[in-house]
Amino acid sequence: MMTKIAFVRKKEIPPSAPPITEVGLIGWLRQNLFSSWLNSILTVLSVYFIVVILWDFIPWAYGGHWNTKSLRECLDLDPDVACFSVLTARWKQLLFGLYPAEEYWRPTLTFMFLLLAIVPILFPRFFRFFWFSIIYPGLAVWLLWGGSFWSISIVYIGLTLGALFFLSLIRRYLKNYMVAAILAFLFTVVFFLFISNPLVGLLNVILPISLPFVESLKMGGFTLSLIVGVTGIVASFPIGILLALGRQSNLPVIKMICVGFIEFIRGVPLITLLFVASVLLNYFLPPGTNFDIVLRVVIMVTLFSAAYMAEVIRGGLAGLPLGQHEASASLGLTYWQSQRLIIMPQALKISIPGIVNTFIGLFKDTTLVSIISLRDPVGLASTIRADQKWNGIYWELYVAIGLMFFIFCWGMSQYSQYLERKLKTDK
Amino acid sequence: MKKLFLGVLTALALAASGTFAGTLDDVKARGNLLCGVSTGAPGFATVDDSGKDVGFDVDYCRALAAAIFGDPMAVKFVGLTSAVRFTALAAGEVDILARNTTWTYSRDTDLKQTFLGVNYYDGQGFMVKKELGVKSTTELDGATVCIQVGTTTELNLADYFKENGMSYEPVPTADNAESQQQYLAGACDTYTTDASALHGTRVNLENPDDHLVLPEIISKEPLGPLVRHGDDNWADIGRWVLNALVIAEEKGITKANIDSWKDTKDAEIHRLLGTGDDDILAMVGLPKNAMYNAIKAGGNYGEIFENNLGATSGINIERGVNASWTKGGILYSPPFR
């Protein structure tokens, strides 16, 4: 008996569109926001809170006054919206502190140069411009504080001469690095003690280049936050690496010093160190010495963050298998070679999130300097409120300051994510 | 322990300052006066929109600079928070501290400082919303009070309520701005701080007339400039510049009319303005016309008050006890002779 086949499909059925609940906007919502009853409740609650906040915030901010002369005027016009006029009147102070208005171009230029100077460090493609990153610190100090161009350049001249002296010594006469280093060091000291001052005097006569001097009292606003934050970040990184290595050293003295330093600094709140910088140091220095307050603060912030940095990097070092050390040793690499070529690149890669975390924390901690009377943005906020015209302004200032900090910290976090993606070698 | 520590510090500072020449000589050699002021106290010290230092304490320092140098601008203002003000003075970071600082026994003695007088008699007051219907601090039993922690006002508040057999619930805040926010948000029935600050704050509220600064003042807060122990001549200079401003108001000498007193019969005015024969200011090492310059800088005490705290400033504090003794206040300067 023959089976009667009524229909045979010759072609595959074309795939039907997935159910509407699984793709597109609805699918995305279902997968990400409403995947379970718990998530659904949380989503609804979050949306509710976001709406409640924005419902008040947007009309408040959008309708804000920008051009009134005082808070009183704002209140008389419409008390329910923001009074951003305080920013119109004071944004220059929030950015530059009490820096003389006719010199605003100097911190601005310093900031633009900063952006240029970090490019070779952040992106290896531009590493050939690294020389600019080297000269940048001196340039920044000269631009910000002013004074004679030569009194800053002489530091570079002296250090370069010292380095050249060292190189020529080991190339021509000496095989012993240690002796050459000591001789070069002595040479540099002699240069700075006896030669640099007359030389600066001479250069000032031949080619006087100088900017009007601006004292540290006038530094403030975001300029100050950046001075303290960037210097702290840049200087604490190498110190942190050395401390981390020192803590793992086999030499007991070095190990003890590093452990002692790290544990002491970590055991003390930053604000205490700042008080030491601002208050206590004055008692111990001879009267009349003028040890710049910004410099004191920068040193303390650097030491503080170096101790944390050391522990973050030590975490990275501990994450490496012992085999890496042994392998590099079996290749005949010296200690420094193996650190530079094998250990550090891997350890630092592991530590990126922790390092950036410390950087961001340090940058935000710079606001603590307001407690020791420096006029950072938060300190300036209370100074501005003390002007009767703006007495009572609260949210507008903090929203603006918070936004500025967010931009910097978010930038740092974005860069660290880029770096992690780029350095990802495993799956 | 803390006392011992401060004592040691002060001893160190004194040992260090022993090597100074007189403060006046140091100031003259430097070419400017270093004056410690608040980083921000409404009416007393702040910077204006253009970055210029302004305020009641600022004007006093300008008068002092004018007395020494003949130039009210020969002064550098060092903003100091209350946490670092005394150490900054003791360590020689500033020559004089004019930072709305209350004169108390222990600050005068234990901290080894010399107060030069009182330039503003402040006192702790309370602000309430009018709708509360409270007319006097004695009706505040059971109130929630916004109070800045770690200040003398906190202690005064506790003392006052205890004395009057009343209870209160404190709402701690960090500074005046936070107190104000909490008060406006309804977190407390009343908020308390120095009356000068309450007036300044009230003027800038949305509806100032809905709020009331209660008439009672529950504490004495005599504010004044101070210097380190150990240089009496310098203290005399600061004290008598302050006195000169008070005397000038008493005599009717203003910034505008200061040049029109040459023919007056009042010998004290001649001594003060240096228009007479005897040069008594040489005794402290100041030029003969020092007080003339000091008064010329920002006007007499009354003018400085008006410009920074009174009607002109927008803070609208009444003179009250800070009026001259001839007008019912308690400002009274010893004679200039």
Coordinates of C-alpha atoms in Angstrom, one line a residue, chain A residues 394, chain B residues 127 145-149 153 171-188 190-193 198 201:
Chain A
Y394 CA 24.4 77.0 49.1
Chain B
M127 CA 16.4 83.1 65.2
V145 CA 17.9 73.9 68.2
C146 CA 20.4 73.9 65.3
I147 CA 23.8 74.4 66.8
Q148 CA 27.3 74.5 65.4
V149 CA 29.3 71.8 67.1
T153 CA 28.0 78.8 71.4
V171 CA 20.5 69.4 65.9
P172 CA 24.3 69.5 65.3
T173 CA 25.6 71.3 62.3
A174 CA 29.1 72.1 60.9
D175 CA 28.8 75.8 60.1
N176 CA 26.4 78.7 59.8
A177 CA 25.5 77.8 56.3
E178 CA 24.4 74.3 57.3
S179 CA 22.5 75.6 60.3
Q180 CA 20.6 77.9 58.0
Q181 CA 19.7 75.1 55.6
Q182 CA 18.5 72.9 58.4
Y183 CA 16.5 75.7 59.9
L184 CA 14.9 76.5 56.6
A185 CA 14.2 72.9 55.9
G186 CA 12.4 72.7 59.2
A187 CA 14.8 70.4 61.0
C188 CA 14.9 72.7 64.0
T190 CA 15.3 77.8 66.1
Y191 CA 18.9 78.3 65.3
T192 CA 21.5 80.0 67.3
T193 CA 24.9 81.6 66.7
L198 CA 22.0 85.9 62.5
T201 CA 21.6 85.7 57.4

